Every structure is written in C-alpha cells, then in structure tokens.
Amino acid sequence: MLTLDQYRDRHGDPATWCAAEIDSYIVLGEITPPEPPLYTYAEMQDIAADHLRSAACQKATADRLAAAGHTIAAGIHRRGALDAQQLAAAARHGWPYYEAYLNGW
C-alpha cells in the first residue's frame, strides 16, 4: 500500500501539484493515515526533563571530581552532561526531531 511519504516522493514538491494530485493525497491520507509518533509531545517533555536531571547530576559529579584533582574523570562527566543537555534540547521538539538526533540525521 502506498504511504503519504511515498506519494510525495513520486509526485515531487506539493507546491507544484495539480488539483487532482492534491485530492489523491487527501484521500490517501484518509485511507492510510500516517503512523502516530512513538511518543506523544507530553511524554517527550518528560524525557527532556529526565535528560536535564541527568545533566545536572553529571555536572555535579564533574565538579566534585575536578575539585579532587581528577581532571580526566571530570572531563568525561562534563561531556556526558553536555550530551544529556543536547538530548534534552532535541526531546523538547518532539519525537521526530529526537529520533533524527539519535540517528545522527
């Protein structure tokens, strides 16, 4: 069965479609609606909050390690905190953006 993405791939830019192509696309969307995202927007906000908590914990650990003179270990935790902050930023935009970030797109 043809999906909405496949239809767009075959017919190009929707701005150039004729009325019949637009009608076909609308009907296709009613017959086979796109899959819902894996996580809702609200769930993604919870995931973003979890990443921010992780970032705060890793930063605190990095600060303690740096104060004790463990610079290499502190650097590892600082990089982990930065990664968690970037994941949180991606998660705040919703599942498609988060998924793209995770897959390096």
mmCIF file of N, CA, C and O in Angstrom:
data_model
loop_
_atom_site.group_PDB
_atom_site.id
_atom_site.type_symbol
_atom_site.label_atom_id
_atom_site.label_comp_id
_atom_site.label_asym_id
_atom_site.label_seq_id
_atom_site.Cartn_x
_atom_site.Cartn_y
_atom_site.Cartn_z
ATOM 1 N N MET A 1 0.852 -1.174 0.000
ATOM 2 C CA MET A 1 0.000 0.000 0.000
ATOM 3 C C MET A 1 0.896 1.233 0.000
ATOM 4 O O MET A 1 1.897 1.295 0.678
ATOM 5 N N LEU A 2 0.526 2.208 -0.759
ATOM 6 C CA LEU A 2 1.253 3.468 -0.890
ATOM 7 C C LEU A 2 1.072 4.307 0.371
ATOM 8 O O LEU A 2 -0.030 4.455 0.885
ATOM 9 N N THR A 3 2.180 4.857 0.875
ATOM 10 C CA THR A 3 2.115 5.734 2.042
ATOM 11 C C THR A 3 2.170 7.188 1.583
ATOM 12 O O THR A 3 2.491 7.483 0.426
ATOM 13 N N LEU A 4 1.882 8.095 2.505
ATOM 14 C CA LEU A 4 1.937 9.517 2.175
ATOM 15 C C LEU A 4 3.356 9.943 1.784
ATOM 16 O O LEU A 4 3.539 10.740 0.858
ATOM 17 N N ASP A 5 4.351 9.405 2.471
ATOM 18 C CA ASP A 5 5.741 9.726 2.131
ATOM 19 C C ASP A 5 6.094 9.242 0.728
ATOM 20 O O ASP A 5 6.743 9.959 -0.039
ATOM 21 N N GLN A 6 5.680 8.033 0.398
ATOM 22 C CA GLN A 6 5.948 7.507 -0.938
ATOM 23 C C GLN A 6 5.245 8.343 -2.005
ATOM 24 O O GLN A 6 5.804 8.585 -3.078
ATOM 25 N N TYR A 7 4.036 8.777 -1.722
ATOM 26 C CA TYR A 7 3.298 9.617 -2.674
ATOM 27 C C TYR A 7 4.062 10.913 -2.930
ATOM 28 O O TYR A 7 4.224 11.336 -4.082
ATOM 29 N N ARG A 8 4.545 11.546 -1.856
ATOM 30 C CA ARG A 8 5.313 12.785 -2.019
ATOM 31 C C ARG A 8 6.607 12.529 -2.781
ATOM 32 O O ARG A 8 7.029 13.352 -3.598
ATOM 33 N N ASP A 9 7.257 11.391 -2.523
ATOM 34 C CA ASP A 9 8.477 11.060 -3.245
ATOM 35 C C ASP A 9 8.214 10.913 -4.743
ATOM 36 O O ASP A 9 9.020 11.342 -5.564
ATOM 37 N N ARG A 10 7.114 10.305 -5.097
ATOM 38 C CA ARG A 10 6.784 10.074 -6.507
ATOM 39 C C ARG A 10 6.316 11.337 -7.231
ATOM 40 O O ARG A 10 6.576 11.511 -8.405
ATOM 41 N N HIS A 11 5.606 12.205 -6.505
ATOM 42 C CA HIS A 11 4.990 13.358 -7.153
ATOM 43 C C HIS A 11 5.743 14.668 -6.931
ATOM 44 O O HIS A 11 5.317 15.708 -7.427
ATOM 45 N N GLY A 12 6.807 14.635 -6.195
ATOM 46 C CA GLY A 12 7.635 15.822 -6.014
ATOM 47 C C GLY A 12 7.050 16.843 -5.056
ATOM 48 O O GLY A 12 6.264 16.523 -4.165
ATOM 49 N N ASP A 13 7.412 18.082 -5.279
ATOM 50 C CA ASP A 13 7.043 19.195 -4.406
ATOM 51 C C ASP A 13 5.524 19.429 -4.438
ATOM 52 O O ASP A 13 4.956 19.672 -5.503
ATOM 53 N N PRO A 14 4.861 19.366 -3.264
ATOM 54 C CA PRO A 14 3.408 19.595 -3.235
ATOM 55 C C PRO A 14 2.990 20.958 -3.775
ATOM 56 O O PRO A 14 1.856 21.127 -4.220
ATOM 57 N N ALA A 15 3.884 21.933 -3.771
ATOM 58 C CA ALA A 15 3.545 23.262 -4.288
ATOM 59 C C ALA A 15 3.287 23.230 -5.794
ATOM 60 O O ALA A 15 2.633 24.127 -6.331
ATOM 61 N N THR A 16 3.779 22.190 -6.461
ATOM 62 C CA THR A 16 3.600 22.094 -7.918
ATOM 63 C C THR A 16 2.483 21.145 -8.319
ATOM 64 O O THR A 16 2.262 20.937 -9.515
ATOM 65 N N TRP A 17 1.769 20.567 -7.362
ATOM 66 C CA TRP A 17 0.729 19.598 -7.673
ATOM 67 C C TRP A 17 -0.499 20.269 -8.276
ATOM 68 O O TRP A 17 -0.857 21.395 -7.918
ATOM 69 N N CYS A 18 -1.161 19.499 -9.136
ATOM 70 C CA CYS A 18 -2.440 19.963 -9.668
ATOM 71 C C CYS A 18 -3.547 19.562 -8.682
ATOM 72 O O CYS A 18 -3.308 18.862 -7.699
ATOM 73 N N ALA A 19 -4.751 19.999 -8.954
ATOM 74 C CA ALA A 19 -5.881 19.724 -8.050
ATOM 75 C C ALA A 19 -6.115 18.227 -7.871
ATOM 76 O O ALA A 19 -6.410 17.762 -6.763
ATOM 77 N N ALA A 20 -5.963 17.451 -8.932
ATOM 78 C CA ALA A 20 -6.196 16.003 -8.847
ATOM 79 C C ALA A 20 -5.172 15.330 -7.936
ATOM 80 O O ALA A 20 -5.514 14.423 -7.170
ATOM 81 N N GLU A 21 -3.906 15.774 -8.000
ATOM 82 C CA GLU A 21 -2.875 15.199 -7.129
ATOM 83 C C GLU A 21 -3.139 15.545 -5.666
ATOM 84 O O GLU A 21 -2.949 14.708 -4.776
ATOM 85 N N ILE A 22 -3.581 16.747 -5.416
ATOM 86 C CA ILE A 22 -3.911 17.158 -4.048
ATOM 87 C C ILE A 22 -5.077 16.326 -3.520
ATOM 88 O O ILE A 22 -5.031 15.822 -2.391
ATOM 89 N N ASP A 23 -6.107 16.145 -4.350
ATOM 90 C CA ASP A 23 -7.251 15.322 -3.940
ATOM 91 C C ASP A 23 -6.817 13.885 -3.665
ATOM 92 O O ASP A 23 -7.249 13.276 -2.685
ATOM 93 N N SER A 24 -5.960 13.337 -4.516
ATOM 94 C CA SER A 24 -5.471 11.970 -4.320
ATOM 95 C C SER A 24 -4.709 11.857 -3.013
ATOM 96 O O SER A 24 -4.844 10.878 -2.274
ATOM 97 N N TYR A 25 -3.905 12.862 -2.719
ATOM 98 C CA TYR A 25 -3.117 12.860 -1.486
ATOM 99 C C TYR A 25 -4.039 12.907 -0.262
ATOM 100 O O TYR A 25 -3.828 12.179 0.713
ATOM 101 N N ILE A 26 -5.063 13.719 -0.318
ATOM 102 C CA ILE A 26 -6.011 13.827 0.797
ATOM 103 C C ILE A 26 -6.744 12.500 1.001
ATOM 104 O O ILE A 26 -6.877 12.008 2.127
ATOM 105 N N VAL A 27 -7.177 11.895 -0.082
ATOM 106 C CA VAL A 27 -7.880 10.611 0.012
ATOM 107 C C VAL A 27 -6.939 9.539 0.552
ATOM 108 O O VAL A 27 -7.320 8.738 1.412
ATOM 109 N N LEU A 28 -5.694 9.522 0.058
ATOM 110 C CA LEU A 28 -4.723 8.550 0.555
ATOM 111 C C LEU A 28 -4.508 8.716 2.056
ATOM 112 O O LEU A 28 -4.425 7.734 2.799
ATOM 113 N N GLY A 29 -4.458 9.968 2.517
ATOM 114 C CA GLY A 29 -4.296 10.228 3.943
ATOM 115 C C GLY A 29 -5.475 9.741 4.765
ATOM 116 O O GLY A 29 -5.320 9.328 5.909
ATOM 117 N N GLU A 30 -6.666 9.767 4.189
ATOM 118 C CA GLU A 30 -7.847 9.277 4.896
ATOM 119 C C GLU A 30 -7.879 7.754 4.920
ATOM 120 O O GLU A 30 -8.332 7.153 5.889
ATOM 121 N N ILE A 31 -7.379 7.134 3.846
ATOM 122 C CA ILE A 31 -7.371 5.674 3.765
ATOM 123 C C ILE A 31 -6.262 5.090 4.633
ATOM 124 O O ILE A 31 -6.476 4.136 5.377
ATOM 125 N N THR A 32 -5.078 5.648 4.515
ATOM 126 C CA THR A 32 -3.924 5.152 5.267
ATOM 127 C C THR A 32 -3.265 6.325 5.989
ATOM 128 O O THR A 32 -2.279 6.877 5.513
ATOM 129 N N PRO A 33 -3.807 6.724 7.123
ATOM 130 C CA PRO A 33 -3.206 7.854 7.843
ATOM 131 C C PRO A 33 -1.789 7.506 8.289
ATOM 132 O O PRO A 33 -1.450 6.329 8.456
ATOM 133 N N PRO A 34 -0.932 8.512 8.447
ATOM 134 C CA PRO A 34 0.440 8.240 8.877
ATOM 135 C C PRO A 34 0.463 7.629 10.276
ATOM 136 O O PRO A 34 -0.444 7.836 11.080
ATOM 137 N N GLU A 35 1.506 6.861 10.519
ATOM 138 C CA GLU A 35 1.683 6.251 11.843
ATOM 139 C C GLU A 35 1.831 7.355 12.893
ATOM 140 O O GLU A 35 2.510 8.355 12.645
ATOM 141 N N PRO A 36 1.214 7.189 14.043
ATOM 142 C CA PRO A 36 1.420 8.182 15.106
ATOM 143 C C PRO A 36 2.858 8.090 15.621
ATOM 144 O O PRO A 36 3.493 7.038 15.521
ATOM 145 N N PRO A 37 3.394 9.167 16.139
ATOM 146 C CA PRO A 37 4.756 9.106 16.662
ATOM 147 C C PRO A 37 4.840 8.123 17.826
ATOM 148 O O PRO A 37 3.849 7.838 18.496
ATOM 149 N N LEU A 38 6.037 7.626 18.040
ATOM 150 C CA LEU A 38 6.255 6.643 19.096
ATOM 151 C C LEU A 38 5.898 7.207 20.475
ATOM 152 O O LEU A 38 5.333 6.508 21.309
ATOM 153 N N TYR A 39 6.222 8.483 20.693
ATOM 154 C CA TYR A 39 5.922 9.140 21.966
ATOM 155 C C TYR A 39 5.111 10.407 21.700
ATOM 156 O O TYR A 39 5.341 11.101 20.721
ATOM 157 N N THR A 40 4.210 10.715 22.599
ATOM 158 C CA THR A 40 3.444 11.951 22.482
ATOM 159 C C THR A 40 4.330 13.132 22.861
ATOM 160 O O THR A 40 5.412 12.965 23.435
ATOM 161 N N TYR A 41 3.843 14.324 22.565
ATOM 162 C CA TYR A 41 4.590 15.531 22.901
ATOM 163 C C TYR A 41 4.805 15.619 24.415
ATOM 164 O O TYR A 41 5.898 15.950 24.881
ATOM 165 N N ALA A 42 3.775 15.299 25.190
ATOM 166 C CA ALA A 42 3.889 15.359 26.657
ATOM 167 C C ALA A 42 4.925 14.357 27.170
ATOM 168 O O ALA A 42 5.709 14.662 28.072
ATOM 169 N N GLU A 43 4.935 13.158 26.595
ATOM 170 C CA GLU A 43 5.930 12.156 27.010
ATOM 171 C C GLU A 43 7.342 12.629 26.662
ATOM 172 O O GLU A 43 8.284 12.401 27.431
ATOM 173 N N MET A 44 7.485 13.299 25.536
ATOM 174 C CA MET A 44 8.802 13.804 25.158
ATOM 175 C C MET A 44 9.274 14.901 26.107
ATOM 176 O O MET A 44 10.466 15.020 26.375
ATOM 177 N N GLN A 45 8.336 15.681 26.646
ATOM 178 C CA GLN A 45 8.720 16.697 27.627
ATOM 179 C C GLN A 45 9.227 16.040 28.908
ATOM 180 O O GLN A 45 10.168 16.528 29.541
ATOM 181 N N ASP A 46 8.622 14.908 29.280
ATOM 182 C CA ASP A 46 9.100 14.155 30.449
ATOM 183 C C ASP A 46 10.504 13.594 30.183
ATOM 184 O O ASP A 46 11.369 13.612 31.071
ATOM 185 N N ILE A 47 10.721 13.095 28.979
ATOM 186 C CA ILE A 47 12.043 12.576 28.620
ATOM 187 C C ILE A 47 13.073 13.702 28.644
ATOM 188 O O ILE A 47 14.196 13.522 29.133
ATOM 189 N N ALA A 48 12.698 14.871 28.156
ATOM 190 C CA ALA A 48 13.604 16.028 28.184
ATOM 191 C C ALA A 48 13.958 16.388 29.624
ATOM 192 O O ALA A 48 15.125 16.660 29.936
ATOM 193 N N ALA A 49 12.971 16.369 30.504
ATOM 194 C CA ALA A 49 13.228 16.667 31.916
ATOM 195 C C ALA A 49 14.169 15.632 32.532
ATOM 196 O O ALA A 49 15.052 15.988 33.322
ATOM 197 N N ASP A 50 13.999 14.374 32.162
ATOM 198 C CA ASP A 50 14.902 13.323 32.656
ATOM 199 C C ASP A 50 16.332 13.578 32.198
ATOM 200 O O ASP A 50 17.288 13.418 32.971
ATOM 201 N N HIS A 51 16.487 13.975 30.941
ATOM 202 C CA HIS A 51 17.832 14.274 30.425
ATOM 203 C C HIS A 51 18.443 15.466 31.162
ATOM 204 O O HIS A 51 19.641 15.468 31.462
ATOM 205 N N LEU A 52 17.623 16.468 31.465
ATOM 206 C CA LEU A 52 18.148 17.632 32.198
ATOM 207 C C LEU A 52 18.580 17.258 33.609
ATOM 208 O O LEU A 52 19.593 17.756 34.110
ATOM 209 N N ARG A 53 17.805 16.373 34.268
ATOM 210 C CA ARG A 53 18.214 15.905 35.597
ATOM 211 C C ARG A 53 19.531 15.142 35.518
ATOM 212 O O ARG A 53 20.416 15.299 36.360
ATOM 213 N N SER A 54 19.668 14.317 34.503
ATOM 214 C CA SER A 54 20.907 13.568 34.297
ATOM 215 C C SER A 54 22.080 14.524 34.074
ATOM 216 O O SER A 54 23.164 14.329 34.624
ATOM 217 N N ALA A 55 21.850 15.566 33.278
ATOM 218 C CA ALA A 55 22.907 16.544 33.016
ATOM 219 C C ALA A 55 23.336 17.231 34.308
ATOM 220 O O ALA A 55 24.538 17.436 34.539
ATOM 221 N N ALA A 56 22.379 17.581 35.140
ATOM 222 C CA ALA A 56 22.702 18.256 36.407
ATOM 223 C C ALA A 56 23.511 17.335 37.318
ATOM 224 O O ALA A 56 24.497 17.767 37.938
ATOM 225 N N CYS A 57 23.137 16.077 37.384
ATOM 226 C CA CYS A 57 23.876 15.114 38.218
ATOM 227 C C CYS A 57 25.295 14.918 37.699
ATOM 228 O O CYS A 57 26.262 14.871 38.475
ATOM 229 N N GLN A 58 25.418 14.794 36.362
ATOM 230 C CA GLN A 58 26.748 14.591 35.794
ATOM 231 C C GLN A 58 27.639 15.816 35.975
ATOM 232 O O GLN A 58 28.844 15.695 36.215
ATOM 233 N N LYS A 59 27.042 17.008 35.881
ATOM 234 C CA LYS A 59 27.821 18.227 36.095
ATOM 235 C C LYS A 59 28.284 18.320 37.548
ATOM 236 O O LYS A 59 29.428 18.677 37.817
ATOM 237 N N ALA A 60 27.400 17.974 38.483
ATOM 238 C CA ALA A 60 27.782 17.996 39.897
ATOM 239 C C ALA A 60 28.909 16.992 40.166
ATOM 240 O O ALA A 60 29.862 17.298 40.895
ATOM 241 N N THR A 61 28.812 15.821 39.560
ATOM 242 C CA THR A 61 29.864 14.817 39.712
ATOM 243 C C THR A 61 31.171 15.329 39.123
ATOM 244 O O THR A 61 32.246 15.168 39.715
ATOM 245 N N ALA A 62 31.093 15.969 37.952
ATOM 246 C CA ALA A 62 32.290 16.519 37.318
ATOM 247 C C ALA A 62 32.931 17.587 38.201
ATOM 248 O O ALA A 62 34.162 17.624 38.333
ATOM 249 N N ASP A 63 32.120 18.427 38.810
ATOM 250 C CA ASP A 63 32.653 19.470 39.690
ATOM 251 C C ASP A 63 33.356 18.866 40.900
ATOM 252 O O ASP A 63 34.434 19.320 41.295
ATOM 253 N N ARG A 64 32.745 17.836 41.500
ATOM 254 C CA ARG A 64 33.373 17.171 42.654
ATOM 255 C C ARG A 64 34.684 16.508 42.260
ATOM 256 O O ARG A 64 35.689 16.594 42.983
ATOM 257 N N LEU A 65 34.685 15.840 41.100
ATOM 258 C CA LEU A 65 35.910 15.178 40.640
ATOM 259 C C LEU A 65 37.005 16.193 40.328
ATOM 260 O O LEU A 65 38.182 15.965 40.650
ATOM 261 N N ALA A 66 36.635 17.299 39.702
ATOM 262 C CA ALA A 66 37.617 18.332 39.380
ATOM 263 C C ALA A 66 38.203 18.931 40.657
ATOM 264 O O ALA A 66 39.413 19.182 40.731
ATOM 265 N N ALA A 67 37.357 19.136 41.659
ATOM 266 C CA ALA A 67 37.836 19.685 42.939
ATOM 267 C C ALA A 67 38.803 18.730 43.620
ATOM 268 O O ALA A 67 39.724 19.161 44.318
ATOM 269 N N ALA A 68 38.623 17.438 43.393
ATOM 270 C CA ALA A 68 39.516 16.430 43.987
ATOM 271 C C ALA A 68 40.742 16.178 43.112
ATOM 272 O O ALA A 68 41.585 15.349 43.456
ATOM 273 N N GLY A 69 40.843 16.860 41.975
ATOM 274 C CA GLY A 69 42.008 16.730 41.116
ATOM 275 C C GLY A 69 41.923 15.648 40.061
ATOM 276 O O GLY A 69 42.906 15.353 39.390
ATOM 277 N N HIS A 70 40.775 15.083 39.880
ATOM 278 C CA HIS A 70 40.593 14.018 38.882
ATOM 279 C C HIS A 70 40.100 14.636 37.570
ATOM 280 O O HIS A 70 38.928 14.524 37.197
ATOM 281 N N THR A 71 41.001 15.285 36.851
ATOM 282 C CA THR A 71 40.597 16.057 35.684
ATOM 283 C C THR A 71 40.072 15.196 34.529
ATOM 284 O O THR A 71 39.146 15.604 33.836
ATOM 285 N N ILE A 72 40.660 14.039 34.317
ATOM 286 C CA ILE A 72 40.204 13.187 33.213
ATOM 287 C C ILE A 72 38.789 12.694 33.473
ATOM 288 O O ILE A 72 37.910 12.781 32.603
ATOM 289 N N ALA A 73 38.540 12.189 34.669
ATOM 290 C CA ALA A 73 37.199 11.711 35.020
ATOM 291 C C ALA A 73 36.199 12.861 34.999
ATOM 292 O O ALA A 73 35.057 12.699 34.540
ATOM 293 N N ALA A 74 36.619 14.034 35.452
ATOM 294 C CA ALA A 74 35.731 15.200 35.429
ATOM 295 C C ALA A 74 35.364 15.559 33.987
ATOM 296 O O ALA A 74 34.207 15.877 33.696
ATOM 297 N N GLY A 75 36.334 15.476 33.094
ATOM 298 C CA GLY A 75 36.070 15.768 31.686
ATOM 299 C C GLY A 75 35.073 14.796 31.070
ATOM 300 O O GLY A 75 34.222 15.182 30.265
ATOM 301 N N ILE A 76 35.183 13.536 31.457
ATOM 302 C CA ILE A 76 34.244 12.532 30.958
ATOM 303 C C ILE A 76 32.823 12.879 31.404
ATOM 304 O O ILE A 76 31.879 12.833 30.616
ATOM 305 N N HIS A 77 32.667 13.254 32.657
ATOM 306 C CA HIS A 77 31.333 13.596 33.168
ATOM 307 C C HIS A 77 30.823 14.913 32.571
ATOM 308 O O HIS A 77 29.618 15.068 32.345
ATOM 309 N N ARG A 78 31.729 15.848 32.296
ATOM 310 C CA ARG A 78 31.298 17.098 31.647
ATOM 311 C C ARG A 78 30.769 16.815 30.242
ATOM 312 O O ARG A 78 29.769 17.387 29.826
ATOM 313 N N ARG A 79 31.457 15.934 29.515
ATOM 314 C CA ARG A 79 30.974 15.565 28.172
ATOM 315 C C ARG A 79 29.628 14.853 28.268
ATOM 316 O O ARG A 79 28.740 15.064 27.439
ATOM 317 N N GLY A 80 29.475 14.006 29.289
ATOM 318 C CA GLY A 80 28.179 13.343 29.492
ATOM 319 C C GLY A 80 27.074 14.341 29.788
ATOM 320 O O GLY A 80 25.950 14.204 29.298
ATOM 321 N N ALA A 81 27.392 15.365 30.578
ATOM 322 C CA ALA A 81 26.407 16.403 30.887
ATOM 323 C C ALA A 81 26.031 17.177 29.639
ATOM 324 O O ALA A 81 24.850 17.472 29.406
ATOM 325 N N LEU A 82 27.012 17.484 28.801
ATOM 326 C CA LEU A 82 26.734 18.196 27.553
ATOM 327 C C LEU A 82 25.859 17.345 26.630
ATOM 328 O O LEU A 82 24.900 17.846 26.036
ATOM 329 N N ASP A 83 26.174 16.061 26.525
ATOM 330 C CA ASP A 83 25.350 15.161 25.711
ATOM 331 C C ASP A 83 23.914 15.113 26.220
ATOM 332 O O ASP A 83 22.967 15.148 25.431
ATOM 333 N N ALA A 84 23.749 15.029 27.531
ATOM 334 C CA ALA A 84 22.401 14.982 28.107
ATOM 335 C C ALA A 84 21.641 16.274 27.837
ATOM 336 O O ALA A 84 20.439 16.251 27.557
ATOM 337 N N GLN A 85 22.330 17.408 27.877
ATOM 338 C CA GLN A 85 21.683 18.681 27.576
ATOM 339 C C GLN A 85 21.239 18.738 26.117
ATOM 340 O O GLN A 85 20.154 19.236 25.798
ATOM 341 N N GLN A 86 22.063 18.215 25.218
ATOM 342 C CA GLN A 86 21.701 18.198 23.803
ATOM 343 C C GLN A 86 20.527 17.254 23.550
ATOM 344 O O GLN A 86 19.636 17.560 22.742
ATOM 345 N N LEU A 87 20.506 16.126 24.225
ATOM 346 C CA LEU A 87 19.373 15.210 24.103
ATOM 347 C C LEU A 87 18.093 15.858 24.622
ATOM 348 O O LEU A 87 17.023 15.705 24.027
ATOM 349 N N ALA A 88 18.196 16.586 25.716
ATOM 350 C CA ALA A 88 17.028 17.279 26.262
ATOM 351 C C ALA A 88 16.515 18.317 25.277
ATOM 352 O O ALA A 88 15.300 18.442 25.069
ATOM 353 N N ALA A 89 17.419 19.048 24.654
ATOM 354 C CA ALA A 89 17.006 20.057 23.680
ATOM 355 C C ALA A 89 16.289 19.405 22.499
ATOM 356 O O ALA A 89 15.269 19.915 22.022
ATOM 357 N N ALA A 90 16.795 18.274 22.045
ATOM 358 C CA ALA A 90 16.148 17.562 20.933
ATOM 359 C C ALA A 90 14.789 17.016 21.363
ATOM 360 O O ALA A 90 13.820 17.085 20.608
ATOM 361 N N ALA A 91 14.706 16.485 22.573
ATOM 362 C CA ALA A 91 13.452 15.897 23.060
ATOM 363 C C ALA A 91 12.356 16.948 23.204
ATOM 364 O O ALA A 91 11.183 16.657 22.986
ATOM 365 N N ARG A 92 12.735 18.168 23.539
ATOM 366 C CA ARG A 92 11.732 19.233 23.696
ATOM 367 C C ARG A 92 10.994 19.520 22.387
ATOM 368 O O ARG A 92 9.878 20.018 22.399
ATOM 369 N N HIS A 93 11.600 19.189 21.252
ATOM 370 C CA HIS A 93 10.963 19.421 19.945
ATOM 371 C C HIS A 93 10.010 18.306 19.542
ATOM 372 O O HIS A 93 9.319 18.439 18.541
ATOM 373 N N GLY A 94 9.985 17.203 20.270
ATOM 374 C CA GLY A 94 9.080 16.103 19.940
ATOM 375 C C GLY A 94 9.812 14.899 19.367
ATOM 376 O O GLY A 94 11.006 14.956 19.069
ATOM 377 N N TRP A 95 9.054 13.811 19.214
ATOM 378 C CA TRP A 95 9.653 12.540 18.810
ATOM 379 C C TRP A 95 10.372 12.575 17.467
ATOM 380 O O TRP A 95 11.510 12.101 17.373
ATOM 381 N N PRO A 96 9.801 13.112 16.394
ATOM 382 C CA PRO A 96 10.516 13.051 15.112
ATOM 383 C C PRO A 96 11.891 13.726 15.173
ATOM 384 O O PRO A 96 12.870 13.202 14.656
ATOM 385 N N TYR A 97 11.965 14.871 15.822
ATOM 386 C CA TYR A 97 13.234 15.588 15.937
ATOM 387 C C TYR A 97 14.210 14.799 16.810
ATOM 388 O O TYR A 97 15.389 14.673 16.486
ATOM 389 N N TYR A 98 13.721 14.255 17.913
ATOM 390 C CA TYR A 98 14.543 13.462 18.840
ATOM 391 C C TYR A 98 15.096 12.226 18.127
ATOM 392 O O TYR A 98 16.271 11.899 18.237
ATOM 393 N N GLU A 99 14.224 11.550 17.382
ATOM 394 C CA GLU A 99 14.647 10.361 16.649
ATOM 395 C C GLU A 99 15.717 10.705 15.628
ATOM 396 O O GLU A 99 16.717 9.996 15.486
ATOM 397 N N ALA A 100 15.530 11.818 14.934
ATOM 398 C CA ALA A 100 16.513 12.245 13.943
ATOM 399 C C ALA A 100 17.848 12.554 14.626
ATOM 400 O O ALA A 100 18.912 12.203 14.120
ATOM 401 N N TYR A 101 17.804 13.188 15.783
ATOM 402 C CA TYR A 101 19.026 13.489 16.531
ATOM 403 C C TYR A 101 19.728 12.193 16.954
ATOM 404 O O TYR A 101 20.938 12.071 16.805
ATOM 405 N N LEU A 102 18.957 11.245 17.467
ATOM 406 C CA LEU A 102 19.551 9.984 17.898
ATOM 407 C C LEU A 102 20.204 9.240 16.740
ATOM 408 O O LEU A 102 21.239 8.584 16.921
ATOM 409 N N ASN A 103 19.604 9.336 15.565
ATOM 410 C CA ASN A 103 20.131 8.641 14.397
ATOM 411 C C ASN A 103 21.176 9.443 13.639
ATOM 412 O O ASN A 103 21.680 8.987 12.622
ATOM 413 N N GLY A 104 21.481 10.632 14.133
ATOM 414 C CA GLY A 104 22.520 11.450 13.518
ATOM 415 C C GLY A 104 22.156 12.023 12.169
ATOM 416 O O GLY A 104 23.016 12.234 11.326
ATOM 417 N N TRP A 105 20.871 12.283 11.954
ATOM 418 C CA TRP A 105 20.433 12.816 10.652
ATOM 419 C C TRP A 105 20.610 14.286 10.597
ATOM 420 O O TRP A 105 20.448 15.121 11.218
#
